[in-house]
PDB file of C-alpha atoms in Angstrom:
ATOM      1  CA  GLY A   1      46.345-113.063 -67.115  1.00 74.00           C
ATOM      2  CA  ALA A   2      49.846-113.393 -65.754  1.00 83.00           C
ATOM      3  CA  VAL A   3      52.031-115.762 -67.767  1.00 90.00           C
ATOM      4  CA  VAL A   4      55.308-117.364 -66.749  1.00 94.00           C
ATOM      5  CA  SER A   5      57.373-118.931 -69.511  1.00 95.00           C
ATOM      6  CA  GLN A   6      59.869-121.631 -68.582  1.00 97.00           C
ATOM      7  CA  HIS A   7      62.504-123.082 -70.908  1.00 97.00           C
ATOM      8  CA  PRO A   8      63.534-125.620 -71.851  1.00 97.00           C
ATOM      9  CA  SER A   9      60.621-127.969 -71.246  1.00 97.00           C
ATOM     10  CA  ARG A  10      62.903-130.979 -71.452  1.00 97.00           C
ATOM     11  CA  VAL A  11      66.648-131.371 -71.274  1.00 98.00           C
ATOM     12  CA  ILE A  12      68.949-134.352 -71.230  1.00 97.00           C
ATOM     13  CA  CYS A  13      72.527-133.804 -70.167  1.00 96.00           C
ATOM     14  CA  LYS A  14      75.555-135.878 -69.387  1.00 97.00           C
ATOM     15  CA  SER A  15      76.690-136.400 -65.842  1.00 97.00           C
ATOM     16  CA  GLY A  16      79.135-133.722 -64.768  1.00 97.00           C
ATOM     17  CA  THR A  17      77.833-131.008 -67.055  1.00 97.00           C
ATOM     18  CA  SER A  18      75.797-127.933 -66.121  1.00 97.00           C
ATOM     19  CA  VAL A  19      72.296-127.053 -67.224  1.00 98.00           C
ATOM     20  CA  LYS A  20      70.546-123.686 -67.156  1.00 98.00           C
ATOM     21  CA  ILE A  21      66.779-123.301 -66.868  1.00 98.00           C
ATOM     22  CA  GLU A  22      65.117-119.967 -67.595  1.00 97.00           C
ATOM     23  CA  CYS A  23      61.961-118.555 -66.097  1.00 96.00           C
ATOM     24  CA  ARG A  24      60.436-115.399 -67.563  1.00 95.00           C
ATOM     25  CA  SER A  25      57.430-113.375 -66.546  1.00 92.00           C
ATOM     26  CA  LEU A  26      55.929-112.291 -69.855  1.00 92.00           C
ATOM     27  CA  ASP A  27      53.420-109.609 -68.981  1.00 87.00           C
ATOM     28  CA  PHE A  28      54.312-108.494 -65.502  1.00 87.00           C
ATOM     29  CA  GLN A  29      57.303-107.688 -63.363  1.00 87.00           C
ATOM     30  CA  ALA A  30      58.174-110.319 -60.809  1.00 86.00           C
ATOM     31  CA  THR A  31      60.161-109.054 -57.865  1.00 82.00           C
ATOM     32  CA  THR A  32      60.093-112.519 -56.329  1.00 88.00           C
ATOM     33  CA  MET A  33      60.425-115.877 -58.018  1.00 92.00           C
ATOM     34  CA  PHE A  34      60.445-119.337 -56.524  1.00 94.00           C
ATOM     35  CA  TRP A  35      62.080-122.557 -57.689  1.00 97.00           C
ATOM     36  CA  TYR A  36      60.579-125.929 -56.900  1.00 96.00           C
ATOM     37  CA  ARG A  37      61.648-129.491 -57.472  1.00 97.00           C
ATOM     38  CA  GLN A  38      59.193-132.322 -57.952  1.00 96.00           C
ATOM     39  CA  PHE A  39      60.005-136.019 -58.028  1.00 94.00           C
ATOM     40  CA  PRO A  40      57.575-138.452 -59.698  1.00 92.00           C
ATOM     41  CA  LYS A  41      54.285-138.772 -57.838  1.00 90.00           C
ATOM     42  CA  GLN A  42      55.473-136.405 -55.136  1.00 93.00           C
ATOM     43  CA  SER A  43      54.676-132.885 -54.095  1.00 95.00           C
ATOM     44  CA  LEU A  44      56.470-129.677 -55.012  1.00 95.00           C
ATOM     45  CA  MET A  45      59.363-128.960 -52.720  1.00 93.00           C
ATOM     46  CA  LEU A  46      60.545-125.372 -52.512  1.00 93.00           C
ATOM     47  CA  MET A  47      64.228-125.078 -53.273  1.00 96.00           C
ATOM     48  CA  ALA A  48      64.818-121.350 -53.099  1.00 95.00           C
ATOM     49  CA  THR A  49      63.302-117.907 -53.228  1.00 92.00           C
ATOM     50  CA  SER A  50      64.917-115.300 -55.429  1.00 90.00           C
ATOM     51  CA  ASN A  51      64.430-111.571 -55.248  1.00 86.00           C
ATOM     52  CA  GLU A  52      65.469-109.307 -58.074  1.00 83.00           C
ATOM     53  CA  GLY A  53      68.903-107.868 -57.510  1.00 82.00           C
ATOM     54  CA  SER A  54      69.741-109.835 -54.404  1.00 85.00           C
ATOM     55  CA  LYS A  55      71.009-113.254 -53.451  1.00 88.00           C
ATOM     56  CA  ALA A  56      68.596-116.135 -53.396  1.00 92.00           C
ATOM     57  CA  THR A  57      67.386-117.631 -50.139  1.00 93.00           C
ATOM     58  CA  TYR A  58      67.759-121.394 -50.151  1.00 95.00           C
ATOM     59  CA  GLU A  59      65.666-123.851 -48.185  1.00 93.00           C
ATOM     60  CA  GLN A  60      67.334-126.091 -45.676  1.00 93.00           C
ATOM     61  CA  GLY A  61      69.127-128.981 -47.313  1.00 94.00           C
ATOM     62  CA  VAL A  62      69.434-127.376 -50.758  1.00 96.00           C
ATOM     63  CA  GLU A  63      73.025-126.947 -51.903  1.00 95.00           C
ATOM     64  CA  LYS A  64      73.448-123.349 -52.988  1.00 93.00           C
ATOM     65  CA  ASP A  65      76.685-124.090 -54.830  1.00 95.00           C
ATOM     66  CA  LYS A  66      75.001-126.789 -56.844  1.00 96.00           C
ATOM     67  CA  PHE A  67      71.807-124.961 -57.674  1.00 97.00           C
ATOM     68  CA  LEU A  68      72.806-121.467 -58.733  1.00 96.00           C
ATOM     69  CA  ILE A  69      69.980-118.976 -58.958  1.00 94.00           C
ATOM     70  CA  ASN A  70      70.220-115.612 -60.650  1.00 91.00           C
ATOM     71  CA  HIS A  71      67.459-113.023 -60.705  1.00 89.00           C
ATOM     72  CA  ALA A  72      69.120-110.190 -62.547  1.00 82.00           C
ATOM     73  CA  SER A  73      65.986-108.514 -63.870  1.00 89.00           C
ATOM     74  CA  LEU A  74      62.345-108.135 -62.951  1.00 88.00           C
ATOM     75  CA  THR A  75      61.318-110.554 -65.678  1.00 91.00           C
ATOM     76  CA  LEU A  76      64.000-113.244 -65.652  1.00 93.00           C
ATOM     77  CA  SER A  77      65.279-115.764 -63.146  1.00 94.00           C
ATOM     78  CA  THR A  78      67.581-118.634 -63.982  1.00 95.00           C
ATOM     79  CA  LEU A  79      68.419-121.878 -62.236  1.00 97.00           C
ATOM     80  CA  THR A  80      71.714-123.523 -63.122  1.00 97.00           C
ATOM     81  CA  VAL A  81      72.275-127.085 -62.018  1.00 98.00           C
ATOM     82  CA  THR A  82      76.044-127.412 -61.818  1.00 97.00           C
ATOM     83  CA  SER A  83      77.949-130.666 -62.186  1.00 97.00           C
ATOM     84  CA  ALA A  84      74.691-132.532 -62.636  1.00 97.00           C
ATOM     85  CA  HIS A  85      74.383-136.142 -61.528  1.00 96.00           C
ATOM     86  CA  PRO A  86      71.658-138.722 -62.170  1.00 96.00           C
ATOM     87  CA  GLU A  87      70.130-138.024 -58.751  1.00 96.00           C
ATOM     88  CA  ASP A  88      69.473-134.446 -59.908  1.00 97.00           C
ATOM     89  CA  SER A  89      67.060-135.796 -62.507  1.00 97.00           C
ATOM     90  CA  SER A  90      63.717-134.294 -61.624  1.00 97.00           C
ATOM     91  CA  PHE A  91      60.960-131.906 -62.688  1.00 97.00           C
ATOM     92  CA  TYR A  92      61.911-128.310 -61.925  1.00 98.00           C
ATOM     93  CA  ILE A  93      59.202-125.662 -61.741  1.00 98.00           C
ATOM     94  CA  CYS A  94      59.462-121.923 -61.286  1.00 97.00           C
ATOM     95  CA  SER A  95      56.824-119.606 -59.919  1.00 94.00           C
ATOM     96  CA  ALA A  96      56.534-115.854 -59.885  1.00 91.00           C
ATOM     97  CA  ARG A  97      54.629-113.647 -57.529  1.00 85.00           C
ATOM     98  CA  THR A  98      52.465-111.365 -59.593  1.00 73.00           C
ATOM     99  CA  GLY A  99      52.668-108.388 -57.332  1.00 66.00           C
ATOM    100  CA  THR A 100      49.615-108.984 -55.217  1.00 66.00           C
ATOM    101  CA  ALA A 101      50.239-110.491 -51.826  1.00 63.00           C
ATOM    102  CA  TYR A 102      48.843-113.854 -52.825  1.00 73.00           C
ATOM    103  CA  GLY A 103      49.251-114.052 -56.578  1.00 79.00           C
ATOM    104  CA  TYR A 104      51.480-116.887 -57.730  1.00 88.00           C
ATOM    105  CA  THR A 105      51.842-118.041 -61.326  1.00 91.00           C
ATOM    106  CA  PHE A 106      53.712-121.195 -62.243  1.00 94.00           C
ATOM    107  CA  GLY A 107      55.810-122.045 -65.248  1.00 96.00           C
ATOM    108  CA  SER A 108      55.172-125.216 -67.221  1.00 96.00           C
ATOM    109  CA  GLY A 109      58.174-126.990 -65.739  1.00 97.00           C
ATOM    110  CA  THR A 110      61.436-128.472 -67.009  1.00 98.00           C
ATOM    111  CA  ARG A 111      62.069-132.203 -67.084  1.00 97.00           C
ATOM    112  CA  LEU A 112      65.782-132.701 -66.427  1.00 98.00           C
ATOM    113  CA  THR A 113      67.313-136.077 -67.126  1.00 97.00           C
ATOM    114  CA  VAL A 114      70.964-136.619 -66.303  1.00 97.00           C
ATOM    115  CA  VAL A 115      72.546-139.633 -67.981  1.00 97.00           C
TER     116      VAL A 115
ATOM    117  CA  GLN B   1      54.267-126.548 -38.151  1.00 63.00           C
ATOM    118  CA  GLN B   2      55.032-125.729 -41.750  1.00 72.00           C
ATOM    119  CA  GLN B   3      53.374-128.877 -43.048  1.00 88.00           C
ATOM    120  CA  VAL B   4      50.081-129.197 -44.816  1.00 95.00           C
ATOM    121  CA  LYS B   5      48.671-132.712 -44.599  1.00 96.00           C
ATOM    122  CA  GLN B   6      46.541-133.925 -47.482  1.00 97.00           C
ATOM    123  CA  SER B   7      44.339-136.967 -47.964  1.00 97.00           C
ATOM    124  CA  PRO B   8      43.563-139.234 -49.669  1.00 97.00           C
ATOM    125  CA  GLN B   9      46.698-139.975 -51.659  1.00 97.00           C
ATOM    126  CA  SER B  10      44.591-141.224 -54.544  1.00 97.00           C
ATOM    127  CA  LEU B  11      40.914-141.188 -55.383  1.00 97.00           C
ATOM    128  CA  ILE B  12      38.746-142.913 -57.962  1.00 98.00           C
ATOM    129  CA  VAL B  13      35.347-141.408 -58.695  1.00 98.00           C
ATOM    130  CA  GLN B  14      32.695-142.257 -61.232  1.00 98.00           C
ATOM    131  CA  LYS B  15      31.698-139.659 -63.772  1.00 98.00           C
ATOM    132  CA  GLY B  16      29.075-137.380 -62.302  1.00 98.00           C
ATOM    133  CA  GLY B  17      30.113-138.137 -58.736  1.00 98.00           C
ATOM    134  CA  ILE B  18      31.562-135.868 -56.082  1.00 98.00           C
ATOM    135  CA  SER B  19      35.311-135.810 -55.442  1.00 98.00           C
ATOM    136  CA  ILE B  20      36.395-134.734 -51.974  1.00 98.00           C
ATOM    137  CA  ILE B  21      39.963-133.985 -50.953  1.00 98.00           C
ATOM    138  CA  ASN B  22      40.912-132.939 -47.446  1.00 98.00           C
ATOM    139  CA  CYS B  23      43.770-130.906 -45.998  1.00 98.00           C
ATOM    140  CA  ALA B  24      44.843-129.958 -42.493  1.00 97.00           C
ATOM    141  CA  TYR B  25      47.384-127.500 -41.200  1.00 96.00           C
ATOM    142  CA  GLU B  26      48.966-126.497 -37.892  1.00 93.00           C
ATOM    143  CA  ASN B  27      50.382-123.033 -38.485  1.00 90.00           C
ATOM    144  CA  THR B  28      47.747-120.499 -37.486  1.00 90.00           C
ATOM    145  CA  ALA B  29      49.711-117.796 -39.288  1.00 88.00           C
ATOM    146  CA  PHE B  30      48.593-119.225 -42.652  1.00 91.00           C
ATOM    147  CA  ASP B  31      46.052-116.877 -44.161  1.00 89.00           C
ATOM    148  CA  TYR B  32      45.611-117.977 -47.745  1.00 92.00           C
ATOM    149  CA  PHE B  33      44.673-121.452 -48.894  1.00 95.00           C
ATOM    150  CA  PRO B  34      44.782-122.179 -52.636  1.00 95.00           C
ATOM    151  CA  TRP B  35      44.140-125.392 -54.501  1.00 97.00           C
ATOM    152  CA  TYR B  36      46.149-126.286 -57.568  1.00 96.00           C
ATOM    153  CA  GLN B  37      45.476-128.717 -60.388  1.00 97.00           C
ATOM    154  CA  GLN B  38      48.406-130.352 -62.132  1.00 97.00           C
ATOM    155  CA  PHE B  39      48.375-132.468 -65.267  1.00 96.00           C
ATOM    156  CA  PRO B  40      51.307-134.782 -66.068  1.00 94.00           C
ATOM    157  CA  GLY B  41      54.355-132.903 -67.313  1.00 93.00           C
ATOM    158  CA  LYS B  42      52.841-129.503 -66.586  1.00 94.00           C
ATOM    159  CA  GLY B  43      53.168-126.913 -63.888  1.00 95.00           C
ATOM    160  CA  PRO B  44      50.369-126.509 -61.352  1.00 96.00           C
ATOM    161  CA  ALA B  45      47.518-124.157 -62.172  1.00 94.00           C
ATOM    162  CA  LEU B  46      45.447-122.287 -59.609  1.00 93.00           C
ATOM    163  CA  LEU B  47      41.982-123.740 -59.293  1.00 95.00           C
ATOM    164  CA  ILE B  48      40.379-121.869 -56.424  1.00 95.00           C
ATOM    165  CA  ALA B  49      41.524-120.214 -53.209  1.00 94.00           C
ATOM    166  CA  ILE B  50      40.070-119.090 -49.905  1.00 94.00           C
ATOM    167  CA  ARG B  51      40.929-116.762 -47.056  1.00 91.00           C
ATOM    168  CA  PRO B  52      40.215-117.852 -43.463  1.00 89.00           C
ATOM    169  CA  ASP B  53      37.547-115.221 -42.931  1.00 91.00           C
ATOM    170  CA  VAL B  54      35.020-117.207 -44.995  1.00 93.00           C
ATOM    171  CA  SER B  55      33.794-120.760 -44.488  1.00 95.00           C
ATOM    172  CA  GLU B  56      33.014-121.615 -48.081  1.00 96.00           C
ATOM    173  CA  LYS B  57      33.835-120.480 -51.571  1.00 96.00           C
ATOM    174  CA  LYS B  58      32.299-121.798 -54.749  1.00 97.00           C
ATOM    175  CA  GLU B  59      33.431-121.383 -58.329  1.00 96.00           C
ATOM    176  CA  GLY B  60      31.510-123.421 -60.826  1.00 97.00           C
ATOM    177  CA  ARG B  61      31.798-127.100 -59.921  1.00 97.00           C
ATOM    178  CA  PHE B  62      34.583-126.446 -57.405  1.00 97.00           C
ATOM    179  CA  THR B  63      33.923-125.596 -53.757  1.00 97.00           C
ATOM    180  CA  ILE B  64      36.300-125.028 -50.874  1.00 97.00           C
ATOM    181  CA  SER B  65      34.998-125.639 -47.374  1.00 96.00           C
ATOM    182  CA  PHE B  66      37.068-124.086 -44.604  1.00 96.00           C
ATOM    183  CA  ASN B  67      36.942-124.887 -40.882  1.00 95.00           C
ATOM    184  CA  LYS B  68      39.178-122.415 -39.086  1.00 94.00           C
ATOM    185  CA  SER B  69      38.709-123.869 -35.605  1.00 94.00           C
ATOM    186  CA  ALA B  70      39.632-127.350 -36.794  1.00 95.00           C
ATOM    187  CA  LYS B  71      42.374-126.014 -39.056  1.00 95.00           C
ATOM    188  CA  GLN B  72      41.032-128.036 -41.944  1.00 97.00           C
ATOM    189  CA  PHE B  73      39.874-127.278 -45.441  1.00 97.00           C
ATOM    190  CA  SER B  74      38.596-129.376 -48.285  1.00 98.00           C
ATOM    191  CA  LEU B  75      37.975-129.296 -52.005  1.00 98.00           C
ATOM    192  CA  HIS B  76      34.737-130.626 -53.432  1.00 98.00           C
ATOM    193  CA  ILE B  77      34.423-131.270 -57.142  1.00 98.00           C
ATOM    194  CA  MET B  78      30.794-131.677 -58.103  1.00 98.00           C
ATOM    195  CA  ASP B  79      29.694-133.593 -61.194  1.00 98.00           C
ATOM    196  CA  SER B  80      33.234-134.902 -61.665  1.00 98.00           C
ATOM    197  CA  GLN B  81      34.288-135.384 -65.272  1.00 98.00           C
ATOM    198  CA  PRO B  82      37.046-137.482 -66.874  1.00 97.00           C
ATOM    199  CA  GLY B  83      38.774-134.220 -67.787  1.00 97.00           C
ATOM    200  CA  ASP B  84      39.139-133.517 -64.069  1.00 98.00           C
ATOM    201  CA  SER B  85      41.537-136.460 -63.788  1.00 98.00           C
ATOM    202  CA  ALA B  86      44.728-134.859 -62.501  1.00 98.00           C
ATOM    203  CA  THR B  87      46.762-134.383 -59.352  1.00 98.00           C
ATOM    204  CA  TYR B  88      45.392-131.864 -56.908  1.00 98.00           C
ATOM    205  CA  PHE B  89      47.470-130.020 -54.346  1.00 97.00           C
ATOM    206  CA  CYS B  90      46.277-127.928 -51.477  1.00 97.00           C
ATOM    207  CA  ALA B  91      48.620-125.219 -50.282  1.00 96.00           C
ATOM    208  CA  ALA B  92      48.931-122.565 -47.633  1.00 94.00           C
ATOM    209  CA  THR B  93      50.887-119.416 -47.163  1.00 90.00           C
ATOM    210  CA  THR B  94      51.355-116.543 -44.768  1.00 81.00           C
ATOM    211  CA  GLY B  95      50.975-112.881 -45.428  1.00 69.00           C
ATOM    212  CA  GLY B  96      54.462-112.102 -44.223  1.00 68.00           C
ATOM    213  CA  ALA B  97      57.440-110.888 -46.206  1.00 64.00           C
ATOM    214  CA  THR B  98      58.709-114.413 -46.858  1.00 65.00           C
ATOM    215  CA  ASN B  99      55.295-115.402 -48.167  1.00 80.00           C
ATOM    216  CA  LYS B 100      56.099-118.788 -49.662  1.00 85.00           C
ATOM    217  CA  LEU B 101      53.631-121.486 -50.595  1.00 90.00           C
ATOM    218  CA  ILE B 102      53.669-124.710 -48.631  1.00 91.00           C
ATOM    219  CA  PHE B 103      52.157-127.575 -50.616  1.00 94.00           C
ATOM    220  CA  GLY B 104      50.267-130.599 -49.447  1.00 96.00           C
ATOM    221  CA  THR B 105      51.330-134.064 -50.552  1.00 95.00           C
ATOM    222  CA  GLY B 106      48.920-134.248 -53.460  1.00 97.00           C
ATOM    223  CA  THR B 107      45.929-136.368 -54.468  1.00 98.00           C
ATOM    224  CA  LEU B 108      45.798-138.256 -57.726  1.00 98.00           C
ATOM    225  CA  LEU B 109      42.213-138.144 -58.946  1.00 98.00           C
ATOM    226  CA  ALA B 110      40.919-140.515 -61.580  1.00 98.00           C
ATOM    227  CA  VAL B 111      37.388-139.973 -62.848  1.00 98.00           C
ATOM    228  CA  GLN B 112      36.085-143.046 -64.608  1.00 96.00           C
ATOM    229  CA  PRO B 113      33.676-142.598 -67.534  1.00 92.00           C
TER     230      PRO B 113
END
């Protein structure tokens, strides 16, 4: 089945630094990938939708200059949290559409802790 | 209109019992309703999904019941097992070009041995 690999699984960074999270589709080409953020005991909140070769579409309230998304190839999307602050600490999850209209596969998530 | 309401927030069930989680939506453009299971520190995994043209779908111990007129759908877990203890999310999406998943608020299920 479709597999989405997300790295790193955990990252701790200092306040003010930037962190990059990678999301790869291993056995399929993903024209569309999604990035979610999940706080403890809460639901997944969609941050942005990225399409290969074009600019990401951000949800209302998500700072595009803070959360940089790049989808340069059909198998790789990256999320860079710039100038991270403790309030950015969260669980970030990517998802890729598998090509069918309703096929979504999720990565295993990245636990970001900003100290 | 983009919300999917989910209840209960948490649920405790004895082993062998039936777990029932309910969701409701407003947007009639939604045409695909998946359920996801998430374990701590992991991404969500698709459990079962339904389209609005059927009223029920069963896969093993998991059943989705769908009421299109009431705009409600539910997940039933039969013969619940301790290994089913996880957070469950309902979701909905449209068939349009934007086609993004809207998640419910989640239900933390604990199955006691």
